[in-house]
PDB file of C-alpha atoms in Angstrom:
ATOM      1  CA  MET A   1     -17.307 -19.509  36.944  1.00 43.00           C
ATOM      2  CA  PRO A   2     -16.614 -16.712  34.363  1.00 49.00           C
ATOM      3  CA  SER A   3     -18.070 -16.340  31.132  1.00 49.00           C
ATOM      4  CA  HIS A   4     -15.818 -16.673  27.310  1.00 48.00           C
ATOM      5  CA  HIS A   5     -14.935 -13.162  26.821  1.00 46.00           C
ATOM      6  CA  PRO A   6     -14.371 -13.981  22.685  1.00 49.00           C
ATOM      7  CA  GLU A   7     -11.371 -11.615  21.586  1.00 47.00           C
ATOM      8  CA  THR A   8     -11.738  -9.898  18.237  1.00 47.00           C
ATOM      9  CA  HIS A   9      -8.146  -9.220  16.487  1.00 45.00           C
ATOM     10  CA  ARG A  10      -7.388  -7.797  12.891  1.00 47.00           C
ATOM     11  CA  THR A  11      -3.948  -9.419  12.674  1.00 45.00           C
ATOM     12  CA  HIS A  12      -4.718 -11.614   9.791  1.00 45.00           C
ATOM     13  CA  ARG A  13      -5.882  -8.411   7.916  1.00 49.00           C
ATOM     14  CA  ILE A  14      -2.725  -7.479   7.501  1.00 52.00           C
ATOM     15  CA  GLY A  15      -1.759  -8.672   3.965  1.00 51.00           C
ATOM     16  CA  TRP A  16      -5.408  -7.929   2.271  1.00 56.00           C
ATOM     17  CA  LEU A  17      -5.787  -4.629   4.265  1.00 64.00           C
ATOM     18  CA  ARG A  18      -2.272  -3.034   3.134  1.00 65.00           C
ATOM     19  CA  ALA A  19      -2.957  -4.290  -0.432  1.00 67.00           C
ATOM     20  CA  ALA A  20      -6.411  -3.028  -0.516  1.00 73.00           C
ATOM     21  CA  VAL A  21      -5.994   0.851   1.014  1.00 75.00           C
ATOM     22  CA  LEU A  22      -2.537   1.046  -1.399  1.00 76.00           C
ATOM     23  CA  GLY A  23      -4.313  -0.014  -4.528  1.00 81.00           C
ATOM     24  CA  ALA A  24      -7.376   2.292  -3.704  1.00 84.00           C
ATOM     25  CA  ASN A  25      -4.915   5.080  -2.739  1.00 85.00           C
ATOM     26  CA  ASP A  26      -3.072   5.034  -5.939  1.00 86.00           C
ATOM     27  CA  GLY A  27      -5.896   4.457  -8.016  1.00 90.00           C
ATOM     28  CA  ILE A  28      -7.394   7.855  -6.730  1.00 91.00           C
ATOM     29  CA  VAL A  29      -4.679   9.951  -6.075  1.00 90.00           C
ATOM     30  CA  SER A  30      -2.829   8.796  -9.739  1.00 89.00           C
ATOM     31  CA  THR A  31      -5.791   9.127 -11.852  1.00 91.00           C
ATOM     32  CA  ALA A  32      -6.900  12.396 -10.134  1.00 90.00           C
ATOM     33  CA  SER A  33      -3.919  14.279 -10.419  1.00 89.00           C
ATOM     34  CA  LEU A  34      -3.138  13.409 -14.084  1.00 89.00           C
ATOM     35  CA  ILE A  35      -6.391  14.455 -14.874  1.00 90.00           C
ATOM     36  CA  ALA A  36      -6.031  17.576 -12.991  1.00 87.00           C
ATOM     37  CA  GLY A  37      -2.448  18.166 -14.139  1.00 87.00           C
ATOM     38  CA  ILE A  38      -3.861  17.685 -17.995  1.00 88.00           C
ATOM     39  CA  ALA A  39      -7.150  19.699 -17.433  1.00 86.00           C
ATOM     40  CA  ALA A  40      -4.864  22.505 -16.100  1.00 85.00           C
ATOM     41  CA  SER A  41      -3.122  22.155 -19.328  1.00 83.00           C
ATOM     42  CA  ASN A  42      -6.069  23.268 -21.245  1.00 84.00           C
ATOM     43  CA  ALA A  43      -6.107  20.139 -23.053  1.00 85.00           C
ATOM     44  CA  PRO A  44      -9.464  19.301 -24.417  1.00 88.00           C
ATOM     45  CA  HIS A  45     -11.987  17.026 -22.892  1.00 88.00           C
ATOM     46  CA  ASN A  46     -11.589  13.993 -25.174  1.00 89.00           C
ATOM     47  CA  GLU A  47      -7.551  14.043 -24.500  1.00 89.00           C
ATOM     48  CA  ILE A  48      -8.779  14.189 -20.525  1.00 90.00           C
ATOM     49  CA  VAL A  49     -10.632  11.036 -20.565  1.00 90.00           C
ATOM     50  CA  LEU A  50      -8.136   9.278 -22.898  1.00 91.00           C
ATOM     51  CA  ALA A  51      -5.040   9.757 -20.158  1.00 89.00           C
ATOM     52  CA  GLY A  52      -7.666   9.420 -17.460  1.00 90.00           C
ATOM     53  CA  VAL A  53      -8.136   5.409 -19.063  1.00 92.00           C
ATOM     54  CA  ALA A  54      -4.654   4.857 -20.261  1.00 91.00           C
ATOM     55  CA  GLY A  55      -4.205   5.859 -16.548  1.00 90.00           C
ATOM     56  CA  LEU A  56      -6.341   3.438 -14.769  1.00 92.00           C
ATOM     57  CA  MET A  57      -5.512   0.611 -17.163  1.00 92.00           C
ATOM     58  CA  ALA A  58      -1.618   0.851 -16.971  1.00 92.00           C
ATOM     59  CA  GLY A  59      -1.889   1.604 -13.100  1.00 90.00           C
ATOM     60  CA  ALA A  60      -3.806  -1.254 -12.771  1.00 90.00           C
ATOM     61  CA  MET A  61      -1.234  -3.503 -14.100  1.00 91.00           C
ATOM     62  CA  SER A  62       1.307  -1.665 -12.647  1.00 89.00           C
ATOM     63  CA  MET A  63       0.510  -2.326  -8.775  1.00 85.00           C
ATOM     64  CA  ALA A  64      -0.404  -5.997  -9.776  1.00 88.00           C
ATOM     65  CA  ALA A  65       2.731  -6.502 -11.413  1.00 90.00           C
ATOM     66  CA  GLY A  66       4.646  -4.744  -8.433  1.00 87.00           C
ATOM     67  CA  GLU A  67       3.023  -6.481  -5.665  1.00 83.00           C
ATOM     68  CA  TYR A  68       3.426  -9.822  -7.419  1.00 88.00           C
ATOM     69  CA  VAL A  69       7.181  -9.484  -7.466  1.00 89.00           C
ATOM     70  CA  SER A  70       7.684  -7.487  -4.214  1.00 84.00           C
ATOM     71  CA  VAL A  71       5.681 -10.204  -2.377  1.00 82.00           C
ATOM     72  CA  SER A  72       7.414 -13.215  -4.477  1.00 85.00           C
ATOM     73  CA  SER A  73      10.547 -11.553  -2.905  1.00 86.00           C
ATOM     74  CA  GLN A  74       9.201 -11.863   0.483  1.00 81.00           C
ATOM     75  CA  ALA A  75       7.645 -15.251   0.151  1.00 81.00           C
ATOM     76  CA  ASP A  76      10.977 -16.528  -1.313  1.00 85.00           C
ATOM     77  CA  THR A  77      13.017 -15.688   1.406  1.00 84.00           C
ATOM     78  CA  GLU A  78      10.726 -17.012   3.901  1.00 82.00           C
ATOM     79  CA  LYS A  79      10.675 -20.290   2.550  1.00 85.00           C
ATOM     80  CA  ALA A  80      15.016 -20.355   2.195  1.00 87.00           C
ATOM     81  CA  ASP A  81      15.031 -19.214   5.654  1.00 84.00           C
ATOM     82  CA  LEU A  82      12.381 -22.549   6.306  1.00 85.00           C
ATOM     83  CA  ALA A  83      14.482 -24.783   4.323  1.00 89.00           C
ATOM     84  CA  ARG A  84      17.607 -23.464   6.238  1.00 88.00           C
ATOM     85  CA  GLU A  85      15.647 -23.958   9.767  1.00 84.00           C
ATOM     86  CA  ARG A  86      14.721 -27.359   8.543  1.00 87.00           C
ATOM     87  CA  ARG A  87      18.146 -28.628   8.124  1.00 91.00           C
ATOM     88  CA  GLU A  88      19.667 -27.125  11.374  1.00 86.00           C
ATOM     89  CA  LEU A  89      16.881 -29.085  13.116  1.00 85.00           C
ATOM     90  CA  TYR A  90      17.548 -32.668  11.228  1.00 86.00           C
ATOM     91  CA  ASP A  91      21.451 -31.876  11.770  1.00 87.00           C
ATOM     92  CA  ASP A  92      20.927 -30.503  15.728  1.00 87.00           C
ATOM     93  CA  GLU A  93      18.104 -30.404  17.080  1.00 85.00           C
ATOM     94  CA  PRO A  94      19.132 -30.246  20.753  1.00 87.00           C
ATOM     95  CA  HIS A  95      20.904 -27.010  20.142  1.00 89.00           C
ATOM     96  CA  GLU A  96      18.113 -26.027  18.257  1.00 87.00           C
ATOM     97  CA  LYS A  97      15.802 -26.916  21.466  1.00 88.00           C
ATOM     98  CA  LYS A  98      17.888 -24.434  22.872  1.00 89.00           C
ATOM     99  CA  GLU A  99      18.287 -22.054  21.286  1.00 86.00           C
ATOM    100  CA  LEU A 100      14.178 -21.882  21.646  1.00 85.00           C
ATOM    101  CA  ALA A 101      14.151 -21.898  24.925  1.00 90.00           C
ATOM    102  CA  ALA A 102      16.565 -19.078  25.455  1.00 91.00           C
ATOM    103  CA  ILE A 103      14.154 -17.254  23.014  1.00 89.00           C
ATOM    104  CA  TYR A 104      11.664 -17.730  26.101  1.00 90.00           C
ATOM    105  CA  VAL A 105      14.088 -16.941  28.774  1.00 90.00           C
ATOM    106  CA  GLN A 106      14.177 -13.528  26.604  1.00 87.00           C
ATOM    107  CA  ARG A 107      10.434 -12.953  26.863  1.00 87.00           C
ATOM    108  CA  GLY A 108      10.578 -13.401  30.792  1.00 86.00           C
ATOM    109  CA  LEU A 109       9.650 -17.132  31.247  1.00 87.00           C
ATOM    110  CA  GLU A 110      11.931 -19.151  34.054  1.00 89.00           C
ATOM    111  CA  PRO A 111      15.171 -21.299  32.212  1.00 87.00           C
ATOM    112  CA  VAL A 112      13.560 -24.349  33.433  1.00 90.00           C
ATOM    113  CA  LEU A 113      10.089 -23.398  32.078  1.00 91.00           C
ATOM    114  CA  ALA A 114      11.566 -22.276  29.229  1.00 87.00           C
ATOM    115  CA  GLU A 115      12.555 -25.981  28.279  1.00 88.00           C
ATOM    116  CA  GLN A 116       9.540 -27.499  29.028  1.00 90.00           C
ATOM    117  CA  VAL A 117       7.870 -24.518  26.769  1.00 87.00           C
ATOM    118  CA  ALA A 118      10.308 -25.608  24.030  1.00 88.00           C
ATOM    119  CA  GLU A 119      10.297 -29.446  24.555  1.00 88.00           C
ATOM    120  CA  GLN A 120       6.868 -29.493  24.390  1.00 88.00           C
ATOM    121  CA  LEU A 121       6.127 -26.790  21.302  1.00 86.00           C
ATOM    122  CA  MET A 122       9.079 -28.658  19.681  1.00 85.00           C
ATOM    123  CA  HIS A 123       7.509 -31.999  19.806  1.00 86.00           C
ATOM    124  CA  HIS A 124       3.664 -30.800  18.510  1.00 86.00           C
ATOM    125  CA  ASN A 125       5.749 -29.061  15.605  1.00 85.00           C
ATOM    126  CA  ALA A 126       9.288 -28.331  15.919  1.00 84.00           C
ATOM    127  CA  LEU A 127       9.698 -26.365  12.540  1.00 84.00           C
ATOM    128  CA  GLU A 128       6.203 -24.280  13.240  1.00 84.00           C
ATOM    129  CA  ALA A 129       7.846 -23.581  16.101  1.00 84.00           C
ATOM    130  CA  HIS A 130      11.021 -22.436  15.413  1.00 84.00           C
ATOM    131  CA  ALA A 131       9.844 -20.372  12.396  1.00 83.00           C
ATOM    132  CA  ARG A 132       6.684 -18.715  14.917  1.00 83.00           C
ATOM    133  CA  ASP A 133       9.184 -17.577  17.491  1.00 81.00           C
ATOM    134  CA  GLU A 134      12.960 -17.240  15.969  1.00 80.00           C
ATOM    135  CA  LEU A 135      11.992 -15.997  12.477  1.00 79.00           C
ATOM    136  CA  GLY A 136       8.850 -14.319  13.144  1.00 76.00           C
ATOM    137  CA  ILE A 137       6.920 -16.117  10.210  1.00 75.00           C
ATOM    138  CA  SER A 138       3.085 -16.846  11.040  1.00 70.00           C
ATOM    139  CA  ALA A 139       0.113 -18.457   9.050  1.00 61.00           C
ATOM    140  CA  THR A 140      -1.270 -14.983   9.688  1.00 52.00           C
ATOM    141  CA  VAL A 141       1.035 -12.435   8.275  1.00 56.00           C
ATOM    142  CA  ASN A 142       3.160 -14.384   5.672  1.00 59.00           C
ATOM    143  CA  ALA A 143       3.511 -13.332   2.065  1.00 64.00           C
ATOM    144  CA  ARG A 144       0.516 -13.961  -0.704  1.00 76.00           C
ATOM    145  CA  PRO A 145       2.059 -12.760  -3.970  1.00 81.00           C
ATOM    146  CA  VAL A 146      -1.175 -13.680  -5.825  1.00 83.00           C
ATOM    147  CA  GLN A 147      -3.560 -12.706  -3.227  1.00 80.00           C
ATOM    148  CA  ALA A 148      -1.862  -9.067  -2.954  1.00 79.00           C
ATOM    149  CA  ALA A 149      -1.524  -8.803  -6.934  1.00 84.00           C
ATOM    150  CA  LEU A 150      -5.273  -9.152  -7.363  1.00 86.00           C
ATOM    151  CA  THR A 151      -6.412  -7.296  -4.581  1.00 83.00           C
ATOM    152  CA  SER A 152      -4.415  -4.028  -5.599  1.00 83.00           C
ATOM    153  CA  ALA A 153      -5.332  -4.301  -9.017  1.00 87.00           C
ATOM    154  CA  ALA A 154      -9.105  -4.163  -8.422  1.00 89.00           C
ATOM    155  CA  THR A 155      -9.230  -2.104  -5.644  1.00 88.00           C
ATOM    156  CA  PHE A 156      -6.404   0.442  -8.095  1.00 91.00           C
ATOM    157  CA  ALA A 157      -9.073   0.284 -10.708  1.00 92.00           C
ATOM    158  CA  VAL A 158     -12.183   1.229  -8.162  1.00 90.00           C
ATOM    159  CA  GLY A 159     -10.217   4.327  -7.459  1.00 90.00           C
ATOM    160  CA  ALA A 160      -9.180   5.043 -10.460  1.00 92.00           C
ATOM    161  CA  LEU A 161     -12.970   4.817 -11.878  1.00 92.00           C
ATOM    162  CA  LEU A 162     -14.483   8.083  -9.732  1.00 90.00           C
ATOM    163  CA  PRO A 163     -12.329  10.803 -10.926  1.00 91.00           C
ATOM    164  CA  LEU A 164     -12.518   8.848 -14.208  1.00 91.00           C
ATOM    165  CA  LEU A 165     -16.522   9.303 -14.106  1.00 92.00           C
ATOM    166  CA  ILE A 166     -16.368  12.674 -12.628  1.00 91.00           C
ATOM    167  CA  VAL A 167     -14.736  13.573 -15.815  1.00 91.00           C
ATOM    168  CA  LEU A 168     -17.469  12.036 -17.860  1.00 89.00           C
ATOM    169  CA  ILE A 169     -20.479  14.014 -16.104  1.00 89.00           C
ATOM    170  CA  ALA A 170     -19.075  17.056 -14.746  1.00 87.00           C
ATOM    171  CA  PRO A 171     -19.402  20.030 -16.845  1.00 87.00           C
ATOM    172  CA  ALA A 172     -16.068  21.227 -18.513  1.00 82.00           C
ATOM    173  CA  ALA A 173     -16.052  24.722 -16.645  1.00 83.00           C
ATOM    174  CA  TYR A 174     -16.440  22.973 -12.975  1.00 87.00           C
ATOM    175  CA  LEU A 175     -13.929  19.860 -13.970  1.00 88.00           C
ATOM    176  CA  MET A 176     -10.554  19.977 -12.931  1.00 86.00           C
ATOM    177  CA  ALA A 177     -12.797  21.487  -8.975  1.00 88.00           C
ATOM    178  CA  SER A 178     -15.047  18.590  -9.227  1.00 90.00           C
ATOM    179  CA  VAL A 179     -12.212  15.907  -9.552  1.00 90.00           C
ATOM    180  CA  ILE A 180     -10.347  17.123  -7.246  1.00 89.00           C
ATOM    181  CA  THR A 181     -13.235  17.628  -4.707  1.00 90.00           C
ATOM    182  CA  ALA A 182     -14.522  14.218  -4.925  1.00 90.00           C
ATOM    183  CA  SER A 183     -11.490  12.282  -4.719  1.00 90.00           C
ATOM    184  CA  LEU A 184     -10.631  14.404  -1.803  1.00 90.00           C
ATOM    185  CA  LEU A 185     -13.801  13.172   0.044  1.00 90.00           C
ATOM    186  CA  SER A 186     -13.154  10.025  -1.130  1.00 87.00           C
ATOM    187  CA  LEU A 187      -9.366   9.835   0.513  1.00 87.00           C
ATOM    188  CA  ALA A 188     -11.240  10.886   3.682  1.00 88.00           C
ATOM    189  CA  LEU A 189     -13.749   8.168   3.232  1.00 86.00           C
ATOM    190  CA  LEU A 190     -10.992   5.662   2.402  1.00 82.00           C
ATOM    191  CA  GLY A 191      -8.996   6.603   5.345  1.00 81.00           C
ATOM    192  CA  LEU A 192     -11.703   6.249   7.425  1.00 83.00           C
ATOM    193  CA  LEU A 193     -12.677   2.480   6.183  1.00 78.00           C
ATOM    194  CA  ALA A 194      -9.092   1.643   6.810  1.00 74.00           C
ATOM    195  CA  ALA A 195      -8.390   2.604  10.459  1.00 76.00           C
ATOM    196  CA  HIS A 196     -12.140   1.378  11.176  1.00 74.00           C
ATOM    197  CA  THR A 197     -10.771  -2.214   9.593  1.00 70.00           C
ATOM    198  CA  GLY A 198      -7.431  -2.249  11.162  1.00 66.00           C
ATOM    199  CA  GLY A 199      -8.903  -0.780  14.644  1.00 70.00           C
ATOM    200  CA  SER A 200      -6.846   2.274  14.817  1.00 71.00           C
ATOM    201  CA  SER A 201      -7.287   5.905  15.149  1.00 77.00           C
ATOM    202  CA  ARG A 202     -10.182   7.097  11.744  1.00 78.00           C
ATOM    203  CA  LEU A 203      -9.039  10.624  12.283  1.00 84.00           C
ATOM    204  CA  LYS A 204      -5.467  10.150  11.661  1.00 84.00           C
ATOM    205  CA  GLY A 205      -6.178   7.484   8.788  1.00 76.00           C
ATOM    206  CA  ALA A 206      -8.626   9.964   7.309  1.00 81.00           C
ATOM    207  CA  CYS A 207      -5.822  13.317   7.787  1.00 86.00           C
ATOM    208  CA  ARG A 208      -2.969  11.136   6.794  1.00 84.00           C
ATOM    209  CA  VAL A 209      -4.563   9.503   3.256  1.00 82.00           C
ATOM    210  CA  THR A 210      -6.412  13.131   2.302  1.00 86.00           C
ATOM    211  CA  PHE A 211      -3.479  15.609   2.961  1.00 88.00           C
ATOM    212  CA  TRP A 212      -0.833  13.092   0.568  1.00 86.00           C
ATOM    213  CA  GLY A 213      -3.649  12.987  -2.340  1.00 83.00           C
ATOM    214  CA  ALA A 214      -4.070  16.644  -2.070  1.00 86.00           C
ATOM    215  CA  LEU A 215      -0.504  17.575  -1.676  1.00 88.00           C
ATOM    216  CA  ALA A 216      -0.155  15.226  -5.004  1.00 85.00           C
ATOM    217  CA  MET A 217      -2.941  16.421  -6.839  1.00 85.00           C
ATOM    218  CA  GLY A 218      -1.999  20.395  -6.297  1.00 84.00           C
ATOM    219  CA  LEU A 219       1.646  19.723  -7.218  1.00 86.00           C
ATOM    220  CA  THR A 220       0.533  18.106 -10.743  1.00 84.00           C
ATOM    221  CA  ALA A 221      -2.228  20.582 -11.175  1.00 81.00           C
ATOM    222  CA  GLY A 222       0.482  22.885 -10.784  1.00 82.00           C
ATOM    223  CA  ALA A 223       2.854  21.715 -13.069  1.00 80.00           C
ATOM    224  CA  GLY A 224       0.067  21.531 -15.969  1.00 78.00           C
ATOM    225  CA  ALA A 225      -1.151  25.439 -15.338  1.00 76.00           C
ATOM    226  CA  LEU A 226       2.584  26.275 -15.028  1.00 76.00           C
ATOM    227  CA  PHE A 227       3.870  24.717 -18.577  1.00 69.00           C
ATOM    228  CA  ASP A 228      -0.024  24.865 -20.183  1.00 63.00           C
ATOM    229  CA  THR A 229       0.954  21.619 -21.750  1.00 52.00           C
ATOM    230  CA  VAL A 230      -0.008  17.892 -21.082  1.00 45.00           C
ATOM    231  CA  VAL A 231       2.025  16.586 -18.693  1.00 44.00           C
TER     232      VAL A 231
END
């Protein structure tokens, strides 16, 4: 008798993982870029600290609001689609059963078997079957606005704290170099952790996040140095 082989899937992590990676990445990149740009403009140390704190607070709230609004729009669309599907099931259930069976035929089932599967699944939970197989909505990946907003805001603040702490402890002569170096290392680590959690290539994840972070910081520092003023 074959032994049970448990499988580990990561699809259920999509919602919070996306928000967490986006928040932490944005916190590090935007705050470090802001600090690098201001430091390159020869601004006083207290102004650099003030800009970092303001960037952390504004960025965290912006991430929370943006995530909540965008994911709420997705949730509203899902609810509207489910309401429409519920009405269609009430008005013409036989047609909906044929529609579901046709989906299974397209996926490779024989017509007779597809009809049997559609009938049994609709008997169990018709709306759930149509939501999953016709609309692509499932409990593991559906929109959660509050979760996305809180996750993004919290991870943004954590990410933004790193370059801000470097500003507070690094010698003035090496401030910008310290912020950029520490931020790039943190981005690489973030990419590795995100890839590991999501089950994808760690090297690709680290390189992707680090490259775009370095580009953002380099361009912002260049703008500050070019204009020699606070940007």
